[in-house]
PDB file of C-alpha atoms in Angstrom:
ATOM      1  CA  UNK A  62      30.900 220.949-169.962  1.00 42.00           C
ATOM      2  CA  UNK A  63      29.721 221.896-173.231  1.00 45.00           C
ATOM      3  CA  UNK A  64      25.727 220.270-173.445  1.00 44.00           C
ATOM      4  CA  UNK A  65      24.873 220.045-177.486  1.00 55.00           C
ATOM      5  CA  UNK A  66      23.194 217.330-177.975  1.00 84.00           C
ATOM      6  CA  UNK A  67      20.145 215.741-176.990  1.00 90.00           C
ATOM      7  CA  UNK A  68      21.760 212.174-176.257  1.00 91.00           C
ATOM      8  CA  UNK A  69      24.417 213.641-174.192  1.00 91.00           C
ATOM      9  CA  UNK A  70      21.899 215.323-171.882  1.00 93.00           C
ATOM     10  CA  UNK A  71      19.281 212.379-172.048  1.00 94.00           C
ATOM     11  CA  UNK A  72      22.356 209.842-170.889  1.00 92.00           C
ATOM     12  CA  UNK A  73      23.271 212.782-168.294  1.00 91.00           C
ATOM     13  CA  UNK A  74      20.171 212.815-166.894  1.00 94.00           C
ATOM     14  CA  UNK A  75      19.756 208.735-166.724  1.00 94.00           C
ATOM     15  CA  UNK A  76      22.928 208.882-164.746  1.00 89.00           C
ATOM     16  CA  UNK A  77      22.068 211.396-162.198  1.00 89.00           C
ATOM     17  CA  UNK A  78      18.588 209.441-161.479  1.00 91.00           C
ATOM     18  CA  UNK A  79      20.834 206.358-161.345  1.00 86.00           C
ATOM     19  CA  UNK A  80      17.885 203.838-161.619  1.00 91.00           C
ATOM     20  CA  UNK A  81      20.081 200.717-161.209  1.00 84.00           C
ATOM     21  CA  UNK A  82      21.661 202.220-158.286  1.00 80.00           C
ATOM     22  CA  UNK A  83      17.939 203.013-156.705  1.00 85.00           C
ATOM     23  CA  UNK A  84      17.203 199.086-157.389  1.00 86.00           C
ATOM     24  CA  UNK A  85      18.062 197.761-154.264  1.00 80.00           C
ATOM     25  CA  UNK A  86      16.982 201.255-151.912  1.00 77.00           C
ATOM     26  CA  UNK A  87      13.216 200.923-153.848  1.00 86.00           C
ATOM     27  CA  UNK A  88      13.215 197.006-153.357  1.00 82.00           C
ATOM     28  CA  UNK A  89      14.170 197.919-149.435  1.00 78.00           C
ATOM     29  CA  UNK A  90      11.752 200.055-148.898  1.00 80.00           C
ATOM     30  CA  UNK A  91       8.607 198.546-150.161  1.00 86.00           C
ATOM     31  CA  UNK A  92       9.282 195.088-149.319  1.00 80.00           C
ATOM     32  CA  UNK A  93       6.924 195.819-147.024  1.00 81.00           C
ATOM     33  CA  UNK A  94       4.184 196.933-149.323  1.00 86.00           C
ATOM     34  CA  UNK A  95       1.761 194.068-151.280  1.00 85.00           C
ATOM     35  CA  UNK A  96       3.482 193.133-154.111  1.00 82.00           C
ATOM     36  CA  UNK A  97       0.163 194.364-156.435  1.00 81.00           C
ATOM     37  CA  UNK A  98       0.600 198.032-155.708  1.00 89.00           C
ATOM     38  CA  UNK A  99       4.692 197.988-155.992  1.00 89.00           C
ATOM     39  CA  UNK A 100       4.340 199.188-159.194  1.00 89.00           C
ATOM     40  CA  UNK A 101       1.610 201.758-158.531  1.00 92.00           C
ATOM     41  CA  UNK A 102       3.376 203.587-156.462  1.00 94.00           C
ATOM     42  CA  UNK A 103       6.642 203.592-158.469  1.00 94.00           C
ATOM     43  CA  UNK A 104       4.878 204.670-161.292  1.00 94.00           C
ATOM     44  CA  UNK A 105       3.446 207.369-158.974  1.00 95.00           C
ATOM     45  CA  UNK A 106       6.691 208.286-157.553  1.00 95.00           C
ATOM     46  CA  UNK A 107       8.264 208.303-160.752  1.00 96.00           C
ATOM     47  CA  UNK A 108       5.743 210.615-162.378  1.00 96.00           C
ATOM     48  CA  UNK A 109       6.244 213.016-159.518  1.00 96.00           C
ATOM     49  CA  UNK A 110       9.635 213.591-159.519  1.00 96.00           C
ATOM     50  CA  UNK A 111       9.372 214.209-163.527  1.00 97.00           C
ATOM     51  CA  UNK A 112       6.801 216.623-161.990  1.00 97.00           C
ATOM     52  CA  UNK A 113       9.589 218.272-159.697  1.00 95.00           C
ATOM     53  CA  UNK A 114      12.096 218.105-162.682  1.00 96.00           C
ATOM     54  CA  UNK A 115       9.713 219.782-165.181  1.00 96.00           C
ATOM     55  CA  UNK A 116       8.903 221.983-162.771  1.00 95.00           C
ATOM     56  CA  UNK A 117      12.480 222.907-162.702  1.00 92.00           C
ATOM     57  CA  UNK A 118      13.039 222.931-166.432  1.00 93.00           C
ATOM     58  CA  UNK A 119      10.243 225.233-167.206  1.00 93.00           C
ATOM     59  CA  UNK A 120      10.375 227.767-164.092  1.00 91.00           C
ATOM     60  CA  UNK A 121      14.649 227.087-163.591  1.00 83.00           C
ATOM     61  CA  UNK A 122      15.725 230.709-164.793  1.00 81.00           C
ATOM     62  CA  UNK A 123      13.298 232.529-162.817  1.00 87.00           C
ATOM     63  CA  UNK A 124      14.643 230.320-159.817  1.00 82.00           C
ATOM     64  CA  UNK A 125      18.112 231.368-160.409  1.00 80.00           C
ATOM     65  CA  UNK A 126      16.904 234.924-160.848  1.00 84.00           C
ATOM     66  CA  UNK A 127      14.973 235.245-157.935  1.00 86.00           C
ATOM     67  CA  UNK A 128      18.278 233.863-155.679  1.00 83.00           C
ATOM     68  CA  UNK A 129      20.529 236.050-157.868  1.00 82.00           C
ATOM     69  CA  UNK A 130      22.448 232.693-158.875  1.00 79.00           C
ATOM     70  CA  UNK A 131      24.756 232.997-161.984  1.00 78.00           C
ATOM     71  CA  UNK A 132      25.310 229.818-164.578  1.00 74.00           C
ATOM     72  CA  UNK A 133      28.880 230.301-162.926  1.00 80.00           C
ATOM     73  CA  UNK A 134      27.890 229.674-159.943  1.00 82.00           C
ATOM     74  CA  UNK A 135      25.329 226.930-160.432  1.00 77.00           C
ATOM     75  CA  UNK A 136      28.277 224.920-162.850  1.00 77.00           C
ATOM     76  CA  UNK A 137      30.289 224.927-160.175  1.00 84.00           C
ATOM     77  CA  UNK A 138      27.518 223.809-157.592  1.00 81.00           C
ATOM     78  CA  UNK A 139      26.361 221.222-159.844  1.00 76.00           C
ATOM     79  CA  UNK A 140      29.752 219.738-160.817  1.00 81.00           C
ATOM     80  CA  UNK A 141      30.616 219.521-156.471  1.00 85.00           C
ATOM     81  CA  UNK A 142      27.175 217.838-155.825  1.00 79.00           C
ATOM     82  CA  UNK A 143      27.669 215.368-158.720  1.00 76.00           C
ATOM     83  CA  UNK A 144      31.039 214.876-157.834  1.00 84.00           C
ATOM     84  CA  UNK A 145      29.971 214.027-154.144  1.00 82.00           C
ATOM     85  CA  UNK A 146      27.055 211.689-155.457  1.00 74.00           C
ATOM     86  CA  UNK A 147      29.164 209.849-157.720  1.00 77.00           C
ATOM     87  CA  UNK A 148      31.525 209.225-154.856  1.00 83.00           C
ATOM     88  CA  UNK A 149      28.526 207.594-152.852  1.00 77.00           C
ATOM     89  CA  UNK A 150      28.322 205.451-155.842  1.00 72.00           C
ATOM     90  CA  UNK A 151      31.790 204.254-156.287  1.00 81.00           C
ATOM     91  CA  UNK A 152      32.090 204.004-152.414  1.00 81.00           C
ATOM     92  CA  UNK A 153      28.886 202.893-151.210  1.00 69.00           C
ATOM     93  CA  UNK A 154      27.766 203.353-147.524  1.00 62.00           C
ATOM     94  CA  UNK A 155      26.894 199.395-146.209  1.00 53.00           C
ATOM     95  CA  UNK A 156      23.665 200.863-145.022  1.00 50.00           C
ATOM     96  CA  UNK A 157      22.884 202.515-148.244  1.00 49.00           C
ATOM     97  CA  UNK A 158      22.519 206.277-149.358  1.00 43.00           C
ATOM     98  CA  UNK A 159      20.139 206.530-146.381  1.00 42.00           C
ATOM     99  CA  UNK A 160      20.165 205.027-143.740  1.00 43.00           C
ATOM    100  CA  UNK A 161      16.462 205.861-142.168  1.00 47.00           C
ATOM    101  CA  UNK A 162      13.509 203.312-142.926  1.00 52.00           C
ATOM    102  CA  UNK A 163      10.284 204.664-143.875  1.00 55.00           C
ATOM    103  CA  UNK A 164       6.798 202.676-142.513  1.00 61.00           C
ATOM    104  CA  UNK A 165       4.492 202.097-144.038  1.00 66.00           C
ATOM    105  CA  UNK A 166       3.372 202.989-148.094  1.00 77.00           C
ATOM    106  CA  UNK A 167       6.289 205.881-148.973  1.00 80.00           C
ATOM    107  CA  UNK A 168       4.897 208.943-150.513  1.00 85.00           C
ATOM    108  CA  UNK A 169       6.915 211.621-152.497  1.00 87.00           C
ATOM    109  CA  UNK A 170      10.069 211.164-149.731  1.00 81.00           C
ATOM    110  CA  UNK A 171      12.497 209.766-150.330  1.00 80.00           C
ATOM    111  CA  UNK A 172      11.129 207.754-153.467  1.00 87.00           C
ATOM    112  CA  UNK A 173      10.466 210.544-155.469  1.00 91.00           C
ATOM    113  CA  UNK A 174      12.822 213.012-153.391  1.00 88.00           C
ATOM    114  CA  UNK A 175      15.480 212.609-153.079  1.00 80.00           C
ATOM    115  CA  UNK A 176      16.075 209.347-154.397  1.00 84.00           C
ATOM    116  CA  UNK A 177      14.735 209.825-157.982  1.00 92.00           C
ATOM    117  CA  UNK A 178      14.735 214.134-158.051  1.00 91.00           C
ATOM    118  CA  UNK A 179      17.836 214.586-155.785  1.00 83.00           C
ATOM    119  CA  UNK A 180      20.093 217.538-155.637  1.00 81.00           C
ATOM    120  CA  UNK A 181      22.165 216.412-158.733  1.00 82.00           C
ATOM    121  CA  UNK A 182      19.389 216.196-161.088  1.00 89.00           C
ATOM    122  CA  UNK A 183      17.782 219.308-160.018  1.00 89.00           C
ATOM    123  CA  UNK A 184      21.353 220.945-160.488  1.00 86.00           C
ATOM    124  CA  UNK A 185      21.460 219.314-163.682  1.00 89.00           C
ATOM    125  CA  UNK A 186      17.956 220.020-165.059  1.00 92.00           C
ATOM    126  CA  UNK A 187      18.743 223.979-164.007  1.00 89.00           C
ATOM    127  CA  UNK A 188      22.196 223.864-165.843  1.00 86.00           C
ATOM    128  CA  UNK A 189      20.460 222.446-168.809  1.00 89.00           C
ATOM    129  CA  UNK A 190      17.757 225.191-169.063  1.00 88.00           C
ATOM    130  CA  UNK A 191      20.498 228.582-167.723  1.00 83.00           C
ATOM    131  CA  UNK A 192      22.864 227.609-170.598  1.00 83.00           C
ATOM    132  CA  UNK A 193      19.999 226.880-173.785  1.00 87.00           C
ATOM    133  CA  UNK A 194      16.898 227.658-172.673  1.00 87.00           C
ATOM    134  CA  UNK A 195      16.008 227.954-176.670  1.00 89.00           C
ATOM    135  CA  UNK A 196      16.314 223.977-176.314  1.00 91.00           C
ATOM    136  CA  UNK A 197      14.360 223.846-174.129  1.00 91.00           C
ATOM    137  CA  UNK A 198      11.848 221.454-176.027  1.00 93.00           C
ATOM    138  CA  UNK A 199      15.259 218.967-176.871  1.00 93.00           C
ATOM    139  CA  UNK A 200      15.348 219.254-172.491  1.00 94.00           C
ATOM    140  CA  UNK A 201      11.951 218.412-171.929  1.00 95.00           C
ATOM    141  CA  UNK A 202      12.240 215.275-174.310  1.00 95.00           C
ATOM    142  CA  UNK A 203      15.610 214.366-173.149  1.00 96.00           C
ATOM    143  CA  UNK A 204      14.105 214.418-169.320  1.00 96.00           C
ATOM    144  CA  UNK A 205      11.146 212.484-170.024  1.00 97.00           C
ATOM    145  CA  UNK A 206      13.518 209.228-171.884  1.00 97.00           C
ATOM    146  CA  UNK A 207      15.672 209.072-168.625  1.00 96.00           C
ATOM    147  CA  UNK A 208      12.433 209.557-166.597  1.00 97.00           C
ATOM    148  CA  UNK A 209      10.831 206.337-168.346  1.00 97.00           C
ATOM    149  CA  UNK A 210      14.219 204.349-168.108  1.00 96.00           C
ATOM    150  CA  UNK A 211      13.916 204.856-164.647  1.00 95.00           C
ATOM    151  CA  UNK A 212      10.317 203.332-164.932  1.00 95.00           C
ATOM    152  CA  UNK A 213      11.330 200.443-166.384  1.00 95.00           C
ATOM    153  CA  UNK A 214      14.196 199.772-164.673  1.00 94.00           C
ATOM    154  CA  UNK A 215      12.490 200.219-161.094  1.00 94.00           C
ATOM    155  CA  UNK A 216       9.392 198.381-162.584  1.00 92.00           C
ATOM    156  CA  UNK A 217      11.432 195.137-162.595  1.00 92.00           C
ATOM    157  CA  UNK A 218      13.667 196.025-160.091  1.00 88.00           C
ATOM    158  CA  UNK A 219      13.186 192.569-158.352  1.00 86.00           C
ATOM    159  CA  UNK A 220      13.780 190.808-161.587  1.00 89.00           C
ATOM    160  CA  UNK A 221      17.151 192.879-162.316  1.00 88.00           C
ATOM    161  CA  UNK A 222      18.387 192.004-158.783  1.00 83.00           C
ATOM    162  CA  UNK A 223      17.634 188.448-159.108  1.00 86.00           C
ATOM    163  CA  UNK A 224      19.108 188.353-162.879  1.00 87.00           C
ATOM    164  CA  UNK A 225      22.044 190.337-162.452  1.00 82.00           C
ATOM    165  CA  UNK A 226      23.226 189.424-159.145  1.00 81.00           C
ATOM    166  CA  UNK A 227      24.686 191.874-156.219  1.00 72.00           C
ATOM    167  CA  UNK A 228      27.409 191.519-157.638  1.00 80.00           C
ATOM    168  CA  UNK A 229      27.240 192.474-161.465  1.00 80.00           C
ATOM    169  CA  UNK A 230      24.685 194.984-160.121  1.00 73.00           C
ATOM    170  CA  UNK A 231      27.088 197.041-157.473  1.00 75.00           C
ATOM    171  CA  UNK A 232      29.864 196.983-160.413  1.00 81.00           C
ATOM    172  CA  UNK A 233      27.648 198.478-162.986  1.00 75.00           C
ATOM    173  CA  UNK A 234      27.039 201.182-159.982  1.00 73.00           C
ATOM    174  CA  UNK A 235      30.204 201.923-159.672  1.00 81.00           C
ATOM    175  CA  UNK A 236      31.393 202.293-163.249  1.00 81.00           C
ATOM    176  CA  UNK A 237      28.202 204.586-163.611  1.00 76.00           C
ATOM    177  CA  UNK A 238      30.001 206.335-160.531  1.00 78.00           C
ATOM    178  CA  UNK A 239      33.189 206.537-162.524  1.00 85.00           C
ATOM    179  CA  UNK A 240      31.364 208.124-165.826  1.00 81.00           C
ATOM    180  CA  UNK A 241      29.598 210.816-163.673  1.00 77.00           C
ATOM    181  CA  UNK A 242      33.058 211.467-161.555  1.00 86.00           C
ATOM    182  CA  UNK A 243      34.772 212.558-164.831  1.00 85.00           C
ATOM    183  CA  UNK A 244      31.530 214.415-165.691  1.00 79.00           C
ATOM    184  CA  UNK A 245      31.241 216.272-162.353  1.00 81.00           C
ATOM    185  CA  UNK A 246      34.563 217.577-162.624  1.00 88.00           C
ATOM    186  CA  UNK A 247      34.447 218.766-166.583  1.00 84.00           C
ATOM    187  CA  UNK A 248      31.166 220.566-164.787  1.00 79.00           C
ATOM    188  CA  UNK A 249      33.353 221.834-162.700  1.00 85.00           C
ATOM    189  CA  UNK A 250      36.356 222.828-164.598  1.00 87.00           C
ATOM    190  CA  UNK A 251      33.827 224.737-166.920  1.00 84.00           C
ATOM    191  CA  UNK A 252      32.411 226.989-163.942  1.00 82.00           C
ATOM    192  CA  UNK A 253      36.049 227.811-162.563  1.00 88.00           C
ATOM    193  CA  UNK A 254      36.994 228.943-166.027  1.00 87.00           C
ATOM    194  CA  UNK A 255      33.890 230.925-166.599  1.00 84.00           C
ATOM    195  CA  UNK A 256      34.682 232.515-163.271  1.00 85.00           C
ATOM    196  CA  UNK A 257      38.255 233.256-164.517  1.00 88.00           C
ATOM    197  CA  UNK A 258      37.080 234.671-167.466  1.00 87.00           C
ATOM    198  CA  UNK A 259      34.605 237.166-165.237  1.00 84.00           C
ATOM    199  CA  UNK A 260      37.288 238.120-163.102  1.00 87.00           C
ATOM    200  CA  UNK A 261      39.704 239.161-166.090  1.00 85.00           C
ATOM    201  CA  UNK A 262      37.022 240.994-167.506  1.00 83.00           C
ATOM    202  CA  UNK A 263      36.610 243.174-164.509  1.00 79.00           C
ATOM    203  CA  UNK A 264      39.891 243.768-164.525  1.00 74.00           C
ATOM    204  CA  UNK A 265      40.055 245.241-167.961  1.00 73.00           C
ATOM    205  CA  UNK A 266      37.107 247.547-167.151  1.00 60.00           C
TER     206      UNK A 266
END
């Protein structure tokens, strides 16, 4: 999958954070918390898994280097885990993503990890910075949008679920499932090609 624009990657991030799909896990999981600090800690969680991601974005290459990972090899991871996420999405589990309950105020896990800042969107956020880390200003910016949708979106969470319905809710899920299914396999594709392309080129040597 070519990446050349900043809309493409800001609406490829938003996906992989799936904020509408996190609406009923967040509203789950701090029920239980006074209504006053809900949005505290969302806002908190939120700001650290734009931490994680950033973290990602800036230090990504020397991450790959220092686990002698290839952008072959990372396409190809990235397209299986988003393929595997989007098929939790189209098919969800009746107990949810996960199934554990958390006591108490939630901190960092699984809020910010991995609900927010899960595999996919560190696989993404990588991908983004191996292939043009020159853009890497166009990632930062395109990170932070999808990172305040997210915000917003789990900021009213309660007020989405109640406007929307379970119904209309779980359907735009699953057609955000069906957009990231085709993108997890052009992801994919791209990696088994480049890894064609490597082995021809070995050949010829």
């Amino acid at each position: 999958m070519e990446t050349s624009t900043f809309i493409s990657a800001t609406i490829l991030l938003i996906l992989v954070t799936d904020p509408l799909g996190n609406i009923p896990l967040f509203i789950g999981l701090l029920r239980q918390v006074d209504p006053a600090r809900r949005r505290r800690i969302i806002i908190r969680e939120v700001c650290l898994a734009f931490g994680i991601l950033l973290f990602f974005l800036f230090f990504g290459r020397q991450v790959l280097a220092v686990m002698h990972l290839s952008e072959t090899s990372l396409g190809i991871a990235g397209g299986v885990i988003l393929f595997l996420i989007s098929l939790k999405m189209i098919f969800p589990h009746p107990e949810g993503a996960f199934a554990h309950q958390v006591k108490g105020e939630p901190f960092l896990v699984p809020l910010a990890i991995p609900f927010i800042a899960g595999p996919s969107a560190i696989a993404t956020v990588l991908l983004l910075v191996a292939r043009e880390p020159h853009r890497q200003l166009e990632w930062i910016g395109a990170l932070t949008v999808a990172l305040l949708v997210s915000a917003v979106v789990l900021g009213f969470a309660e007020r989405i679920a109640d406007f929307l319905g379970e119904q209309v809710t779980m359907a735009f899920e699953r057609l955000m499932g069906l957009i990231l299914t085709a993108i997890a396999i052009e992801m994919l594709l791209s990696g088994i090609q480049a890894f064609v392309l490597q082995i021809q080129r070995a050949g010829t040597v």
